Tab-separated table of C-alpha atoms in Angstrom:
chain	number	residue	atom	x	y	z
A	6	MET	CA	-15.358	-8.500	-33.696
A	7	THR	CA	-12.242	-8.252	-36.418
A	8	LEU	CA	-8.639	-9.130	-35.852
A	9	SER	CA	-7.767	-5.071	-35.411
A	10	VAL	CA	-10.628	-4.622	-32.524
A	11	ARG	CA	-9.005	-7.417	-30.671
A	12	ALA	CA	-6.009	-6.774	-30.912
A	13	VAL	CA	-6.615	-2.564	-29.784
A	14	LEU	CA	-8.492	-4.816	-26.812
A	15	ALA	CA	-5.202	-6.911	-25.685
A	16	VAL	CA	-3.248	-4.367	-25.769
A	17	ALA	CA	-5.552	-2.014	-24.053
A	18	CYS	CA	-5.532	-4.169	-21.213
A	19	VAL	CA	-1.896	-5.020	-20.681
A	20	ALA	CA	-1.725	-1.276	-21.039
A	21	PHE	CA	-3.726	-0.990	-18.277
A	22	LEU	CA	-3.033	-4.006	-16.480
A	23	SER	CA	0.879	-2.509	-15.937
A	24	SER	CA	0.246	0.681	-14.895
A	25	HIS	CA	-1.829	-1.137	-11.969
A	26	ALA	CA	0.343	-3.960	-11.379
A	27	PHE	CA	3.584	-2.696	-11.404
A	28	ALA	CA	3.414	0.915	-9.418
A	29	ALA	CA	5.743	1.824	-7.718
A	30	THR	CA	5.335	1.792	-3.437
A	31	THR	CA	5.227	5.535	-2.012
A	32	VAL	CA	6.716	5.916	1.355
A	33	LYS	CA	6.885	9.418	2.976
A	34	ILE	CA	9.598	10.417	5.268
A	35	GLU	CA	9.947	13.557	7.746
A	36	GLU	CA	13.319	14.372	9.504
A	37	THR	CA	13.124	16.063	12.493
A	38	GLY	CA	15.808	17.735	15.231
A	39	GLU	CA	17.816	20.782	15.307
A	40	GLY	CA	21.278	20.512	17.077
A	41	GLY	CA	22.096	19.970	20.321
A	42	GLY	CA	18.299	17.640	20.748
A	43	PRO	CA	17.426	14.626	19.588
A	44	MET	CA	16.908	14.193	15.454
A	45	ALA	CA	15.067	11.206	14.307
A	46	ILE	CA	14.001	10.336	10.714
A	47	LYS	CA	10.158	8.997	10.860
A	48	MET	CA	8.664	6.525	7.867
A	49	ASP	CA	4.760	6.198	7.884
A	50	THR	CA	4.739	2.668	7.919
A	51	ALA	CA	7.817	-0.253	8.399
A	52	LYS	CA	7.525	-2.442	6.332
A	53	VAL	CA	7.843	-2.324	2.606
A	54	PRO	CA	7.015	-4.768	-0.303
A	55	ALA	CA	9.716	-5.691	-2.511
A	56	GLY	CA	9.989	-3.966	-5.614
A	57	GLU	CA	9.942	0.172	-6.812
A	58	VAL	CA	10.023	1.774	-3.864
A	59	VAL	CA	9.602	5.992	-3.803
A	60	PHE	CA	10.542	7.602	-0.896
A	61	LYS	CA	9.616	10.777	-0.537
A	62	VAL	CA	11.715	12.968	2.484
A	63	THR	CA	10.987	15.891	3.842
A	64	ASN	CA	12.943	18.304	5.982
A	65	GLN	CA	10.783	19.055	8.880
A	66	ALA	CA	13.873	20.791	11.246
A	67	MET	CA	14.014	24.937	11.558
A	68	THR	CA	17.400	25.812	11.145
A	69	GLU	CA	18.729	21.982	10.555
A	70	GLU	CA	20.392	20.684	7.321
A	71	HIS	CA	19.751	16.945	7.259
A	72	GLU	CA	20.316	14.094	3.830
A	73	MET	CA	18.676	10.811	3.416
A	74	VAL	CA	20.845	7.656	2.856
A	75	LEU	CA	19.271	4.181	1.662
A	76	VAL	CA	21.897	1.532	3.135
A	77	LYS	CA	21.252	-2.736	2.763
A	78	LEU	CA	21.508	-3.991	5.958
A	79	LYS	CA	23.177	-7.668	7.104
A	80	ASN	CA	19.714	-8.651	9.054
A	81	LYS	CA	17.182	-6.584	11.038
A	82	ASP	CA	19.460	-6.468	13.876
A	83	ALA	CA	22.477	-4.830	12.283
A	84	ARG	CA	23.665	-1.203	13.311
A	85	ALA	CA	25.652	0.861	10.494
A	86	PRO	CA	29.366	1.297	11.608
A	87	LEU	CA	30.280	3.974	13.003
A	88	ALA	CA	33.580	6.525	12.395
A	89	ASN	CA	33.730	7.306	16.010
A	90	ALA	CA	36.430	10.114	15.248
A	91	LYS	CA	33.750	11.418	12.217
A	92	HIS	CA	30.950	10.929	14.802
A	93	ARG	CA	29.826	10.154	11.177
A	94	VAL	CA	28.906	6.449	9.168
A	95	ASP	CA	31.229	4.462	7.623
A	96	GLU	CA	28.917	4.403	4.311
A	97	ALA	CA	31.833	2.482	2.137
A	98	LYS	CA	31.348	-0.473	4.742
A	99	LEU	CA	28.335	-0.102	3.832
A	100	LYS	CA	26.224	-0.919	0.903
A	101	THR	CA	24.755	2.542	0.130
A	102	LEU	CA	21.771	2.326	-2.559
A	103	GLY	CA	20.949	6.183	-3.464
A	104	GLU	CA	20.009	9.177	-1.747
A	105	VAL	CA	18.720	12.593	-0.982
A	106	THR	CA	21.121	15.044	0.154
A	107	ASP	CA	21.751	18.621	1.578
A	108	LEU	CA	18.256	18.985	2.656
A	109	LYS	CA	17.556	22.528	4.156
A	110	PRO	CA	15.271	22.990	6.523
A	111	SER	CA	11.187	23.004	4.827
A	112	GLN	CA	12.860	21.654	1.448
A	113	SER	CA	11.496	18.316	0.280
A	114	GLY	CA	13.854	15.360	-2.359
A	115	GLU	CA	12.354	12.398	-3.577
A	116	LEU	CA	14.614	8.335	-4.119
A	117	LYS	CA	13.534	6.217	-6.279
A	118	ALA	CA	14.885	2.323	-5.446
A	119	ASN	CA	13.985	-1.256	-6.623
A	120	LEU	CA	14.376	-3.073	-3.156
A	121	LYS	CA	14.946	-6.884	-2.683
A	122	PRO	CA	13.579	-8.646	0.539
A	123	GLY	CA	15.753	-8.091	3.599
A	124	ALA	CA	16.577	-5.702	6.297
A	125	TYR	CA	17.081	-2.125	5.323
A	126	ALA	CA	18.305	1.475	7.068
A	127	LEU	CA	17.310	5.133	5.980
A	128	LEU	CA	20.064	7.582	8.355
A	129	CYS	CA	21.350	11.187	7.863
A	130	ASN	CA	25.218	11.111	7.173
A	131	ILE	CA	26.238	14.547	8.337
A	132	LYS	CA	27.910	15.223	11.061
A	133	GLY	CA	26.913	13.703	15.022
A	134	HIS	CA	23.432	13.415	13.328
A	135	TYR	CA	23.367	9.121	13.154
A	136	GLU	CA	24.032	9.761	17.028
A	137	ALA	CA	22.073	11.742	17.930
A	138	GLY	CA	19.260	8.932	16.908
A	139	MET	CA	18.371	10.383	13.649
A	140	TRP	CA	17.860	6.366	12.156
A	141	THR	CA	15.887	4.030	11.474
A	142	ALA	CA	15.976	0.592	10.203
A	143	PHE	CA	12.339	-1.398	8.129
A	144	THR	CA	11.619	-4.591	6.364
A	145	VAL	CA	11.290	-5.133	3.135
A	146	ASN	CA	9.424	-8.157	2.277
């Protein structure tokens, strides 16, 4: 085997391993709920591997607009601090890692984040939605 053939094979192997070993994890998210009723953010998994994660979120509501905010929690039992007078989470007191905003009914969006091991939550911070149950916690291993 000549040197150039070996080099081409080495580059091809590295490219193949890089594309497969470091592929992002995709997590599907469904947002549900209408005004005046229970609301939820549902993940297709409760445990996510550390590294690059793509959150694919769809608003399944019929009439209600939603958003999805990704936050880092201090631990798995922590809850987001609520600004009671505003009926919203006080995002200034949290480590926010990104969001998908203004999802109208049936719309979808995407958020990419590089996550380290620990506790996280997804929440909707539209007025009253967090209080109506629109959040979920998950663990990154």
